[in-house]
Amino acid sequence: MAATRIELIITTLAMLSGLAVALVAMLIARTVAAIPAEDRSYKDRPPLGFRLFWWPIHWCGHALHPFISRAPTAALPVRLRKAGLEYSISPAQFTAARLFCALAVASFSCWVLDSLGQGSTSGGFGAARYWEVGVSAALAGWIYVGIWLRDRIALRKSELHKTLPFYLDLITLCVEAGLNLQGALNQAALKGPNGTLREEINRVLRDVRNGKARADALRAMSERVQEPAVTNFITAMIQAERMGMNLGPVLRAQADQRRSERFLRAEKLAMEAPVKLLFPLIAFIFPCTFIVLFFPIVIQFMHSGL
């Protein structure tokens, strides 16, 4: 009789547990189905890491959308614009990616800690240690995505400074050959090397084809890049075209100036290299050298009894 009652209780608990799991699954399915699909026909492809985990990032970004500032002058949209991700991911999706990375790193760290605890003789770690490791790992995952965005901005800036004189020379040759400014930009986008500047020129041409004025499209490019060299180049082109001047000499002067700035920038970096090498030289190389030089002398003094 008691065994039958225990079996009945176990069966009831199993049925209730299954019903709870089914209700939770149905609630999650209804929540996911309520999220509208994103129209990406006019957007660029997101980076590889975002594409691998796109669905959870999109769902979480949809939930965070009301709480993230969408103003164009806010800090996060400006940084995404500088990184070339304005038409790839939204600020809410970037914040969702940071949360997802923080949770993933925290879960992996706790799993590694649990694996180490099972193999230790002490029988595992306490709950406080799991909380410390989880919070630290989550903070590291959150910061990592921000560092990735900062490095992407710095890489685009460096690449833009390297390729800008070449594109200016190419645009100058096309203008002096008889093409107008839009035709020169089109040829530069077709013949120029892949990189940041080619993407920006293609975006300018796309805006012009969609009906935007060429001066406004160039100003939008200057706002996206936010680099003094590009701003000066675009301002000179707009003023020369508005005043009816010949664009060839203006573009050639801009190309010479940008090339001089690139040479000065490389010279500055070369002069900074010895200063940057000073700390590793003192902290790592000098101690090893002193150990190699003075170790035999110390051993000799020890054997001589001094």
PDB file of C-alpha atoms in Angstrom:
ATOM      1  CA  MET A   1       0.000   0.000   0.000  1.00  0.00           C
ATOM      2  CA  ALA A   2       2.790   2.409   0.903  1.00  0.00           C
ATOM      3  CA  ALA A   3       4.715   1.463  -2.220  1.00  0.00           C
ATOM      4  CA  THR A   4       1.657   2.172  -4.367  1.00  0.00           C
ATOM      5  CA  ARG A   5       1.237   5.573  -2.708  1.00  0.00           C
ATOM      6  CA  ILE A   6       4.909   6.437  -3.295  1.00  0.00           C
ATOM      7  CA  GLU A   7       4.605   5.433  -6.951  1.00  0.00           C
ATOM      8  CA  LEU A   8       1.484   7.597  -7.283  1.00  0.00           C
ATOM      9  CA  ILE A   9       3.284  10.591  -5.756  1.00  0.00           C
ATOM     10  CA  ILE A  10       6.301  10.117  -8.041  1.00  0.00           C
ATOM     11  CA  THR A  11       4.049   9.831 -11.095  1.00  0.00           C
ATOM     12  CA  THR A  12       2.151  12.972 -10.116  1.00  0.00           C
ATOM     13  CA  LEU A  13       5.368  14.924  -9.568  1.00  0.00           C
ATOM     14  CA  ALA A  14       6.726  13.750 -12.916  1.00  0.00           C
ATOM     15  CA  MET A  15       3.519  14.809 -14.682  1.00  0.00           C
ATOM     16  CA  LEU A  16       3.579  18.206 -12.978  1.00  0.00           C
ATOM     17  CA  SER A  17       7.240  18.686 -13.858  1.00  0.00           C
ATOM     18  CA  GLY A  18       6.575  17.772 -17.484  1.00  0.00           C
ATOM     19  CA  LEU A  19       3.608  20.175 -17.564  1.00  0.00           C
ATOM     20  CA  ALA A  20       5.753  22.977 -16.115  1.00  0.00           C
ATOM     21  CA  VAL A  21       8.485  22.359 -18.679  1.00  0.00           C
ATOM     22  CA  ALA A  22       5.912  22.328 -21.478  1.00  0.00           C
ATOM     23  CA  LEU A  23       4.392  25.597 -20.253  1.00  0.00           C
ATOM     24  CA  VAL A  24       7.804  27.251 -20.042  1.00  0.00           C
ATOM     25  CA  ALA A  25       8.690  25.990 -23.538  1.00  0.00           C
ATOM     26  CA  MET A  26       5.359  27.269 -24.883  1.00  0.00           C
ATOM     27  CA  LEU A  27       5.933  30.656 -23.238  1.00  0.00           C
ATOM     28  CA  ILE A  28       9.430  30.913 -24.723  1.00  0.00           C
ATOM     29  CA  ALA A  29       8.136  29.854 -28.155  1.00  0.00           C
ATOM     30  CA  ARG A  30       5.367  32.469 -28.051  1.00  0.00           C
ATOM     31  CA  THR A  31       7.824  35.147 -26.954  1.00  0.00           C
ATOM     32  CA  VAL A  32      10.238  34.261 -29.747  1.00  0.00           C
ATOM     33  CA  ALA A  33       7.413  34.151 -32.316  1.00  0.00           C
ATOM     34  CA  ALA A  34       6.294  37.633 -31.240  1.00  0.00           C
ATOM     35  CA  ILE A  35       9.706  39.095 -32.164  1.00  0.00           C
ATOM     36  CA  PRO A  36       9.415  40.553 -35.698  1.00  0.00           C
ATOM     37  CA  ALA A  37      11.925  39.510 -38.313  1.00  0.00           C
ATOM     38  CA  GLU A  38      14.477  42.189 -39.162  1.00  0.00           C
ATOM     39  CA  ASP A  39      14.519  43.562 -42.702  1.00  0.00           C
ATOM     40  CA  ARG A  40      18.186  43.393 -43.699  1.00  0.00           C
ATOM     41  CA  SER A  41      17.718  44.013 -47.416  1.00  0.00           C
ATOM     42  CA  TYR A  42      19.296  47.468 -47.110  1.00  0.00           C
ATOM     43  CA  LYS A  43      21.865  46.569 -44.431  1.00  0.00           C
ATOM     44  CA  ASP A  44      25.404  45.241 -44.609  1.00  0.00           C
ATOM     45  CA  ARG A  45      26.515  41.893 -43.273  1.00  0.00           C
ATOM     46  CA  PRO A  46      27.405  41.935 -39.567  1.00  0.00           C
ATOM     47  CA  PRO A  47      30.846  40.741 -38.411  1.00  0.00           C
ATOM     48  CA  LEU A  48      31.534  37.014 -38.129  1.00  0.00           C
ATOM     49  CA  GLY A  49      31.099  36.786 -34.363  1.00  0.00           C
ATOM     50  CA  PHE A  50      27.676  38.431 -34.590  1.00  0.00           C
ATOM     51  CA  ARG A  51      26.604  36.137 -37.446  1.00  0.00           C
ATOM     52  CA  LEU A  52      27.473  32.990 -35.456  1.00  0.00           C
ATOM     53  CA  PHE A  53      25.128  33.953 -32.597  1.00  0.00           C
ATOM     54  CA  TRP A  54      22.756  36.183 -34.503  1.00  0.00           C
ATOM     55  CA  TRP A  55      19.416  34.820 -33.269  1.00  0.00           C
ATOM     56  CA  PRO A  56      20.035  35.238 -29.502  1.00  0.00           C
ATOM     57  CA  ILE A  57      21.634  38.634 -30.170  1.00  0.00           C
ATOM     58  CA  HIS A  58      18.624  39.712 -32.241  1.00  0.00           C
ATOM     59  CA  TRP A  59      16.125  38.492 -29.617  1.00  0.00           C
ATOM     60  CA  CYS A  60      17.973  40.138 -26.759  1.00  0.00           C
ATOM     61  CA  GLY A  61      18.437  43.311 -28.811  1.00  0.00           C
ATOM     62  CA  HIS A  62      14.704  43.458 -29.458  1.00  0.00           C
ATOM     63  CA  ALA A  63      14.092  43.321 -25.704  1.00  0.00           C
ATOM     64  CA  LEU A  64      16.719  46.013 -25.036  1.00  0.00           C
ATOM     65  CA  HIS A  65      15.569  48.279 -27.856  1.00  0.00           C
ATOM     66  CA  PRO A  66      13.316  50.544 -25.706  1.00  0.00           C
ATOM     67  CA  PHE A  67      16.102  51.101 -23.165  1.00  0.00           C
ATOM     68  CA  ILE A  68      18.957  51.972 -25.569  1.00  0.00           C
ATOM     69  CA  SER A  69      19.369  55.517 -26.793  1.00  0.00           C
ATOM     70  CA  ARG A  70      18.815  55.789 -30.539  1.00  0.00           C
ATOM     71  CA  ALA A  71      19.893  59.434 -30.871  1.00  0.00           C
ATOM     72  CA  PRO A  72      22.493  59.888 -33.659  1.00  0.00           C
ATOM     73  CA  THR A  73      24.644  62.024 -31.344  1.00  0.00           C
ATOM     74  CA  ALA A  74      24.759  59.440 -28.535  1.00  0.00           C
ATOM     75  CA  ALA A  75      28.130  57.867 -27.756  1.00  0.00           C
ATOM     76  CA  LEU A  76      27.394  54.311 -28.919  1.00  0.00           C
ATOM     77  CA  PRO A  77      25.871  55.207 -32.352  1.00  0.00           C
ATOM     78  CA  VAL A  78      28.833  57.522 -33.005  1.00  0.00           C
ATOM     79  CA  ARG A  79      31.316  54.750 -32.173  1.00  0.00           C
ATOM     80  CA  LEU A  80      29.454  52.268 -34.374  1.00  0.00           C
ATOM     81  CA  ARG A  81      29.503  54.830 -37.181  1.00  0.00           C
ATOM     82  CA  LYS A  82      33.264  55.282 -36.791  1.00  0.00           C
ATOM     83  CA  ALA A  83      33.730  51.489 -36.867  1.00  0.00           C
ATOM     84  CA  GLY A  84      31.724  51.165 -40.096  1.00  0.00           C
ATOM     85  CA  LEU A  85      28.943  49.191 -38.399  1.00  0.00           C
ATOM     86  CA  GLU A  86      26.183  51.767 -38.746  1.00  0.00           C
ATOM     87  CA  TYR A  87      24.324  49.684 -41.348  1.00  0.00           C
ATOM     88  CA  SER A  88      25.342  46.307 -39.898  1.00  0.00           C
ATOM     89  CA  ILE A  89      24.173  46.256 -36.282  1.00  0.00           C
ATOM     90  CA  SER A  90      22.099  48.570 -34.122  1.00  0.00           C
ATOM     91  CA  PRO A  91      23.148  49.940 -30.710  1.00  0.00           C
ATOM     92  CA  ALA A  92      20.658  47.576 -29.035  1.00  0.00           C
ATOM     93  CA  GLN A  93      22.156  44.579 -30.861  1.00  0.00           C
ATOM     94  CA  PHE A  94      25.681  45.629 -29.880  1.00  0.00           C
ATOM     95  CA  THR A  95      24.620  45.892 -26.225  1.00  0.00           C
ATOM     96  CA  ALA A  96      22.938  42.489 -26.518  1.00  0.00           C
ATOM     97  CA  ALA A  97      26.179  41.060 -27.913  1.00  0.00           C
ATOM     98  CA  ARG A  98      28.075  42.410 -24.904  1.00  0.00           C
ATOM     99  CA  LEU A  99      25.565  40.794 -22.543  1.00  0.00           C
ATOM    100  CA  PHE A 100      25.687  37.497 -24.444  1.00  0.00           C
ATOM    101  CA  CYS A 101      29.502  37.495 -24.399  1.00  0.00           C
ATOM    102  CA  ALA A 102      29.519  38.256 -20.656  1.00  0.00           C
ATOM    103  CA  LEU A 103      27.112  35.387 -19.910  1.00  0.00           C
ATOM    104  CA  ALA A 104      28.977  32.968 -22.195  1.00  0.00           C
ATOM    105  CA  VAL A 105      32.375  33.735 -20.636  1.00  0.00           C
ATOM    106  CA  ALA A 106      30.932  33.531 -17.105  1.00  0.00           C
ATOM    107  CA  SER A 107      29.271  30.160 -17.832  1.00  0.00           C
ATOM    108  CA  PHE A 108      32.448  28.753 -19.374  1.00  0.00           C
ATOM    109  CA  SER A 109      34.551  29.955 -16.432  1.00  0.00           C
ATOM    110  CA  CYS A 110      32.185  28.407 -13.896  1.00  0.00           C
ATOM    111  CA  TRP A 111      32.212  25.131 -15.852  1.00  0.00           C
ATOM    112  CA  VAL A 112      36.029  25.096 -15.853  1.00  0.00           C
ATOM    113  CA  LEU A 113      36.066  25.862 -12.117  1.00  0.00           C
ATOM    114  CA  ASP A 114      33.594  23.057 -11.464  1.00  0.00           C
ATOM    115  CA  SER A 115      35.720  20.643 -13.495  1.00  0.00           C
ATOM    116  CA  LEU A 116      38.793  21.607 -11.489  1.00  0.00           C
ATOM    117  CA  GLY A 117      36.861  21.245  -8.242  1.00  0.00           C
ATOM    118  CA  GLN A 118      35.705  17.723  -9.080  1.00  0.00           C
ATOM    119  CA  GLY A 119      39.292  16.664  -9.723  1.00  0.00           C
ATOM    120  CA  SER A 120      40.672  18.201  -6.524  1.00  0.00           C
ATOM    121  CA  THR A 121      41.032  16.363  -3.218  1.00  0.00           C
ATOM    122  CA  SER A 122      39.159  19.029  -1.245  1.00  0.00           C
ATOM    123  CA  GLY A 123      35.869  18.096  -2.884  1.00  0.00           C
ATOM    124  CA  GLY A 124      35.179  21.330  -4.788  1.00  0.00           C
ATOM    125  CA  PHE A 125      34.937  25.059  -4.242  1.00  0.00           C
ATOM    126  CA  GLY A 126      32.454  27.080  -2.258  1.00  0.00           C
ATOM    127  CA  ALA A 127      29.603  29.180  -3.634  1.00  0.00           C
ATOM    128  CA  ALA A 128      31.513  32.394  -2.924  1.00  0.00           C
ATOM    129  CA  ARG A 129      34.341  31.294  -5.218  1.00  0.00           C
ATOM    130  CA  TYR A 130      31.866  30.555  -8.027  1.00  0.00           C
ATOM    131  CA  TRP A 131      30.356  34.012  -7.610  1.00  0.00           C
ATOM    132  CA  GLU A 132      33.790  35.668  -7.699  1.00  0.00           C
ATOM    133  CA  VAL A 133      34.860  33.798 -10.816  1.00  0.00           C
ATOM    134  CA  GLY A 134      31.504  34.289 -12.551  1.00  0.00           C
ATOM    135  CA  VAL A 135      31.332  38.029 -11.908  1.00  0.00           C
ATOM    136  CA  SER A 136      34.972  38.547 -12.918  1.00  0.00           C
ATOM    137  CA  ALA A 137      34.510  36.512 -16.108  1.00  0.00           C
ATOM    138  CA  ALA A 138      31.275  38.338 -16.971  1.00  0.00           C
ATOM    139  CA  LEU A 139      33.022  41.675 -16.538  1.00  0.00           C
ATOM    140  CA  ALA A 140      35.892  40.472 -18.746  1.00  0.00           C
ATOM    141  CA  GLY A 141      33.438  39.350 -21.452  1.00  0.00           C
ATOM    142  CA  TRP A 142      31.615  42.678 -21.307  1.00  0.00           C
ATOM    143  CA  ILE A 143      34.873  44.644 -21.595  1.00  0.00           C
ATOM    144  CA  TYR A 144      36.217  42.431 -24.409  1.00  0.00           C
ATOM    145  CA  VAL A 145      33.495  43.481 -26.868  1.00  0.00           C
ATOM    146  CA  GLY A 146      34.200  47.142 -26.077  1.00  0.00           C
ATOM    147  CA  ILE A 147      37.929  46.588 -26.678  1.00  0.00           C
ATOM    148  CA  TRP A 148      37.099  44.871 -29.972  1.00  0.00           C
ATOM    149  CA  LEU A 149      35.084  47.913 -31.085  1.00  0.00           C
ATOM    150  CA  ARG A 150      37.891  50.285 -30.060  1.00  0.00           C
ATOM    151  CA  ASP A 151      40.482  48.232 -31.972  1.00  0.00           C
ATOM    152  CA  ARG A 152      38.236  48.158 -35.039  1.00  0.00           C
ATOM    153  CA  ILE A 153      37.953  51.951 -34.963  1.00  0.00           C
ATOM    154  CA  ALA A 154      41.737  52.319 -34.607  1.00  0.00           C
ATOM    155  CA  LEU A 155      42.352  49.828 -37.454  1.00  0.00           C
ATOM    156  CA  ARG A 156      39.975  51.679 -39.794  1.00  0.00           C
ATOM    157  CA  LYS A 157      41.641  54.979 -38.903  1.00  0.00           C
ATOM    158  CA  SER A 158      45.118  53.620 -39.642  1.00  0.00           C
ATOM    159  CA  GLU A 159      43.976  52.016 -42.892  1.00  0.00           C
ATOM    160  CA  LEU A 160      42.287  55.238 -43.980  1.00  0.00           C
ATOM    161  CA  HIS A 161      45.453  57.268 -43.413  1.00  0.00           C
ATOM    162  CA  LYS A 162      47.465  54.784 -45.489  1.00  0.00           C
ATOM    163  CA  THR A 163      45.137  54.619 -48.494  1.00  0.00           C
ATOM    164  CA  LEU A 164      43.893  58.233 -48.665  1.00  0.00           C
ATOM    165  CA  PRO A 165      46.848  59.625 -50.724  1.00  0.00           C
ATOM    166  CA  PHE A 166      46.513  56.804 -53.263  1.00  0.00           C
ATOM    167  CA  TYR A 167      42.790  57.439 -53.701  1.00  0.00           C
ATOM    168  CA  LEU A 168      43.384  61.164 -54.033  1.00  0.00           C
ATOM    169  CA  ASP A 169      45.956  60.515 -56.787  1.00  0.00           C
ATOM    170  CA  LEU A 170      43.509  58.211 -58.552  1.00  0.00           C
ATOM    171  CA  ILE A 171      40.658  60.739 -58.328  1.00  0.00           C
ATOM    172  CA  THR A 172      42.999  63.494 -59.556  1.00  0.00           C
ATOM    173  CA  LEU A 173      44.049  61.461 -62.597  1.00  0.00           C
ATOM    174  CA  CYS A 174      40.436  60.733 -63.482  1.00  0.00           C
ATOM    175  CA  VAL A 175      39.418  64.389 -63.116  1.00  0.00           C
ATOM    176  CA  GLU A 176      42.371  65.598 -65.215  1.00  0.00           C
ATOM    177  CA  ALA A 177      41.478  62.967 -67.822  1.00  0.00           C
ATOM    178  CA  GLY A 178      38.066  64.611 -68.336  1.00  0.00           C
ATOM    179  CA  LEU A 179      35.716  62.838 -65.936  1.00  0.00           C
ATOM    180  CA  ASN A 180      33.473  64.698 -63.554  1.00  0.00           C
ATOM    181  CA  LEU A 181      33.742  64.220 -59.794  1.00  0.00           C
ATOM    182  CA  GLN A 182      31.121  61.470 -59.596  1.00  0.00           C
ATOM    183  CA  GLY A 183      32.746  59.543 -62.435  1.00  0.00           C
ATOM    184  CA  ALA A 184      36.131  59.901 -60.744  1.00  0.00           C
ATOM    185  CA  LEU A 185      34.713  58.590 -57.473  1.00  0.00           C
ATOM    186  CA  ASN A 186      33.147  55.680 -59.352  1.00  0.00           C
ATOM    187  CA  GLN A 187      36.470  54.780 -60.988  1.00  0.00           C
ATOM    188  CA  ALA A 188      38.262  55.076 -57.641  1.00  0.00           C
ATOM    189  CA  ALA A 189      35.754  52.687 -56.086  1.00  0.00           C
ATOM    190  CA  LEU A 190      36.220  50.232 -58.968  1.00  0.00           C
ATOM    191  CA  LYS A 191      40.007  50.364 -59.278  1.00  0.00           C
ATOM    192  CA  GLY A 192      41.114  51.220 -55.744  1.00  0.00           C
ATOM    193  CA  PRO A 193      42.249  48.681 -53.141  1.00  0.00           C
ATOM    194  CA  ASN A 194      39.801  47.124 -50.721  1.00  0.00           C
ATOM    195  CA  GLY A 195      39.446  48.843 -47.413  1.00  0.00           C
ATOM    196  CA  THR A 196      37.708  51.521 -45.403  1.00  0.00           C
ATOM    197  CA  LEU A 197      37.917  54.311 -47.965  1.00  0.00           C
ATOM    198  CA  ARG A 198      36.534  52.147 -50.737  1.00  0.00           C
ATOM    199  CA  GLU A 199      33.535  51.229 -48.581  1.00  0.00           C
ATOM    200  CA  GLU A 200      32.905  54.892 -47.767  1.00  0.00           C
ATOM    201  CA  ILE A 201      33.139  55.956 -51.425  1.00  0.00           C
ATOM    202  CA  ASN A 202      30.725  53.184 -52.402  1.00  0.00           C
ATOM    203  CA  ARG A 203      28.339  54.432 -49.722  1.00  0.00           C
ATOM    204  CA  VAL A 204      28.597  57.977 -51.103  1.00  0.00           C
ATOM    205  CA  LEU A 205      27.813  56.719 -54.597  1.00  0.00           C
ATOM    206  CA  ARG A 206      24.899  54.689 -53.246  1.00  0.00           C
ATOM    207  CA  ASP A 207      23.484  57.766 -51.521  1.00  0.00           C
ATOM    208  CA  VAL A 208      23.818  59.794 -54.717  1.00  0.00           C
ATOM    209  CA  ARG A 209      22.037  57.111 -56.746  1.00  0.00           C
ATOM    210  CA  ASN A 210      19.219  57.146 -54.200  1.00  0.00           C
ATOM    211  CA  GLY A 211      18.632  60.854 -54.820  1.00  0.00           C
ATOM    212  CA  LYS A 212      20.810  62.506 -52.211  1.00  0.00           C
ATOM    213  CA  ALA A 213      22.779  65.579 -53.220  1.00  0.00           C
ATOM    214  CA  ARG A 214      26.469  64.885 -53.796  1.00  0.00           C
ATOM    215  CA  ALA A 215      27.582  67.582 -51.342  1.00  0.00           C
ATOM    216  CA  ASP A 216      25.282  66.172 -48.653  1.00  0.00           C
ATOM    217  CA  ALA A 217      26.527  62.626 -49.316  1.00  0.00           C
ATOM    218  CA  LEU A 218      30.140  63.805 -48.984  1.00  0.00           C
ATOM    219  CA  ARG A 219      29.340  65.671 -45.757  1.00  0.00           C
ATOM    220  CA  ALA A 220      27.695  62.512 -44.408  1.00  0.00           C
ATOM    221  CA  MET A 221      30.896  60.623 -45.212  1.00  0.00           C
ATOM    222  CA  SER A 222      32.888  63.234 -43.287  1.00  0.00           C
ATOM    223  CA  GLU A 223      30.571  62.851 -40.285  1.00  0.00           C
ATOM    224  CA  ARG A 224      30.901  59.062 -40.382  1.00  0.00           C
ATOM    225  CA  VAL A 225      34.683  59.020 -40.604  1.00  0.00           C
ATOM    226  CA  GLN A 226      35.371  62.070 -38.386  1.00  0.00           C
ATOM    227  CA  GLU A 227      38.974  62.432 -39.507  1.00  0.00           C
ATOM    228  CA  PRO A 228      40.517  65.883 -40.128  1.00  0.00           C
ATOM    229  CA  ALA A 229      42.263  64.724 -43.318  1.00  0.00           C
ATOM    230  CA  VAL A 230      39.029  63.476 -44.883  1.00  0.00           C
ATOM    231  CA  THR A 231      37.119  66.534 -43.651  1.00  0.00           C
ATOM    232  CA  ASN A 232      39.638  68.916 -45.245  1.00  0.00           C
ATOM    233  CA  PHE A 233      39.575  66.983 -48.506  1.00  0.00           C
ATOM    234  CA  ILE A 234      35.764  66.971 -48.686  1.00  0.00           C
ATOM    235  CA  THR A 235      35.498  70.648 -47.725  1.00  0.00           C
ATOM    236  CA  ALA A 236      37.998  71.623 -50.433  1.00  0.00           C
ATOM    237  CA  MET A 237      36.120  69.596 -53.059  1.00  0.00           C
ATOM    238  CA  ILE A 238      32.734  71.062 -52.135  1.00  0.00           C
ATOM    239  CA  GLN A 239      34.036  74.644 -52.131  1.00  0.00           C
ATOM    240  CA  ALA A 240      35.922  74.228 -55.415  1.00  0.00           C
ATOM    241  CA  GLU A 241      32.875  72.707 -57.107  1.00  0.00           C
ATOM    242  CA  ARG A 242      30.563  75.403 -55.734  1.00  0.00           C
ATOM    243  CA  MET A 243      32.846  78.213 -56.921  1.00  0.00           C
ATOM    244  CA  GLY A 244      33.392  76.633 -60.351  1.00  0.00           C
ATOM    245  CA  MET A 245      37.124  76.108 -59.880  1.00  0.00           C
ATOM    246  CA  ASN A 246      39.196  73.443 -61.608  1.00  0.00           C
ATOM    247  CA  LEU A 247      39.238  70.392 -59.370  1.00  0.00           C
ATOM    248  CA  GLY A 248      42.544  69.022 -60.672  1.00  0.00           C
ATOM    249  CA  PRO A 249      44.947  71.440 -58.900  1.00  0.00           C
ATOM    250  CA  VAL A 250      42.868  71.342 -55.718  1.00  0.00           C
ATOM    251  CA  LEU A 251      42.911  67.540 -55.599  1.00  0.00           C
ATOM    252  CA  ARG A 252      46.619  67.398 -56.393  1.00  0.00           C
ATOM    253  CA  ALA A 253      47.400  69.830 -53.579  1.00  0.00           C
ATOM    254  CA  GLN A 254      45.294  67.735 -51.206  1.00  0.00           C
ATOM    255  CA  ALA A 255      47.099  64.554 -52.283  1.00  0.00           C
ATOM    256  CA  ASP A 256      50.530  66.149 -51.727  1.00  0.00           C
ATOM    257  CA  GLN A 257      49.487  67.397 -48.297  1.00  0.00           C
ATOM    258  CA  ARG A 258      48.091  64.020 -47.226  1.00  0.00           C
ATOM    259  CA  ARG A 259      51.264  62.291 -48.417  1.00  0.00           C
ATOM    260  CA  SER A 260      53.396  64.711 -46.410  1.00  0.00           C
ATOM    261  CA  GLU A 261      51.228  64.099 -43.345  1.00  0.00           C
ATOM    262  CA  ARG A 262      51.612  60.340 -43.764  1.00  0.00           C
ATOM    263  CA  PHE A 263      55.399  60.690 -43.935  1.00  0.00           C
ATOM    264  CA  LEU A 264      55.435  62.894 -40.826  1.00  0.00           C
ATOM    265  CA  ARG A 265      53.186  60.419 -39.002  1.00  0.00           C
ATOM    266  CA  ALA A 266      55.533  57.526 -39.860  1.00  0.00           C
ATOM    267  CA  GLU A 267      58.519  59.612 -38.737  1.00  0.00           C
ATOM    268  CA  LYS A 268      56.780  60.381 -35.437  1.00  0.00           C
ATOM    269  CA  LEU A 269      56.050  56.693 -34.819  1.00  0.00           C
ATOM    270  CA  ALA A 270      59.667  55.815 -35.595  1.00  0.00           C
ATOM    271  CA  MET A 271      60.882  58.399 -33.054  1.00  0.00           C
ATOM    272  CA  GLU A 272      58.468  57.064 -30.424  1.00  0.00           C
ATOM    273  CA  ALA A 273      59.737  53.485 -30.783  1.00  0.00           C
ATOM    274  CA  PRO A 274      62.866  53.888 -28.563  1.00  0.00           C
ATOM    275  CA  VAL A 275      60.776  55.453 -25.789  1.00  0.00           C
ATOM    276  CA  LYS A 276      58.252  52.614 -25.930  1.00  0.00           C
ATOM    277  CA  LEU A 277      61.056  50.024 -25.840  1.00  0.00           C
ATOM    278  CA  LEU A 278      62.557  51.582 -22.712  1.00  0.00           C
ATOM    279  CA  PHE A 279      60.237  49.892 -20.205  1.00  0.00           C
ATOM    280  CA  PRO A 280      60.580  46.308 -21.553  1.00  0.00           C
ATOM    281  CA  LEU A 281      64.323  46.889 -21.827  1.00  0.00           C
ATOM    282  CA  ILE A 282      64.619  47.874 -18.153  1.00  0.00           C
ATOM    283  CA  ALA A 283      62.025  45.430 -16.808  1.00  0.00           C
ATOM    284  CA  PHE A 284      62.937  42.271 -18.744  1.00  0.00           C
ATOM    285  CA  ILE A 285      66.175  42.462 -20.735  1.00  0.00           C
ATOM    286  CA  PHE A 286      68.483  44.199 -18.238  1.00  0.00           C
ATOM    287  CA  PRO A 287      67.678  41.816 -15.312  1.00  0.00           C
ATOM    288  CA  CYS A 288      68.370  38.766 -17.494  1.00  0.00           C
ATOM    289  CA  THR A 289      71.642  40.311 -18.656  1.00  0.00           C
ATOM    290  CA  PHE A 290      72.719  41.082 -15.094  1.00  0.00           C
ATOM    291  CA  ILE A 291      71.858  37.535 -13.985  1.00  0.00           C
ATOM    292  CA  VAL A 292      73.959  36.034 -16.794  1.00  0.00           C
ATOM    293  CA  LEU A 293      76.904  38.335 -16.048  1.00  0.00           C
ATOM    294  CA  PHE A 294      76.943  38.276 -12.255  1.00  0.00           C
ATOM    295  CA  PHE A 295      75.852  34.681 -11.559  1.00  0.00           C
ATOM    296  CA  PRO A 296      79.340  33.161 -12.176  1.00  0.00           C
ATOM    297  CA  ILE A 297      80.916  35.923 -10.052  1.00  0.00           C
ATOM    298  CA  VAL A 298      78.513  35.253  -7.173  1.00  0.00           C
ATOM    299  CA  ILE A 299      79.149  31.500  -7.378  1.00  0.00           C
ATOM    300  CA  GLN A 300      82.894  32.100  -7.350  1.00  0.00           C
ATOM    301  CA  PHE A 301      82.621  34.304  -4.246  1.00  0.00           C
ATOM    302  CA  MET A 302      80.491  31.672  -2.515  1.00  0.00           C
ATOM    303  CA  HIS A 303      83.049  28.917  -3.177  1.00  0.00           C
ATOM    304  CA  SER A 304      85.928  31.111  -2.047  1.00  0.00           C
ATOM    305  CA  GLY A 305      84.242  31.540   1.335  1.00  0.00           C
ATOM    306  CA  LEU A 306      83.707  35.286   1.151  1.00  0.00           C
TER     307      LEU A 306
END
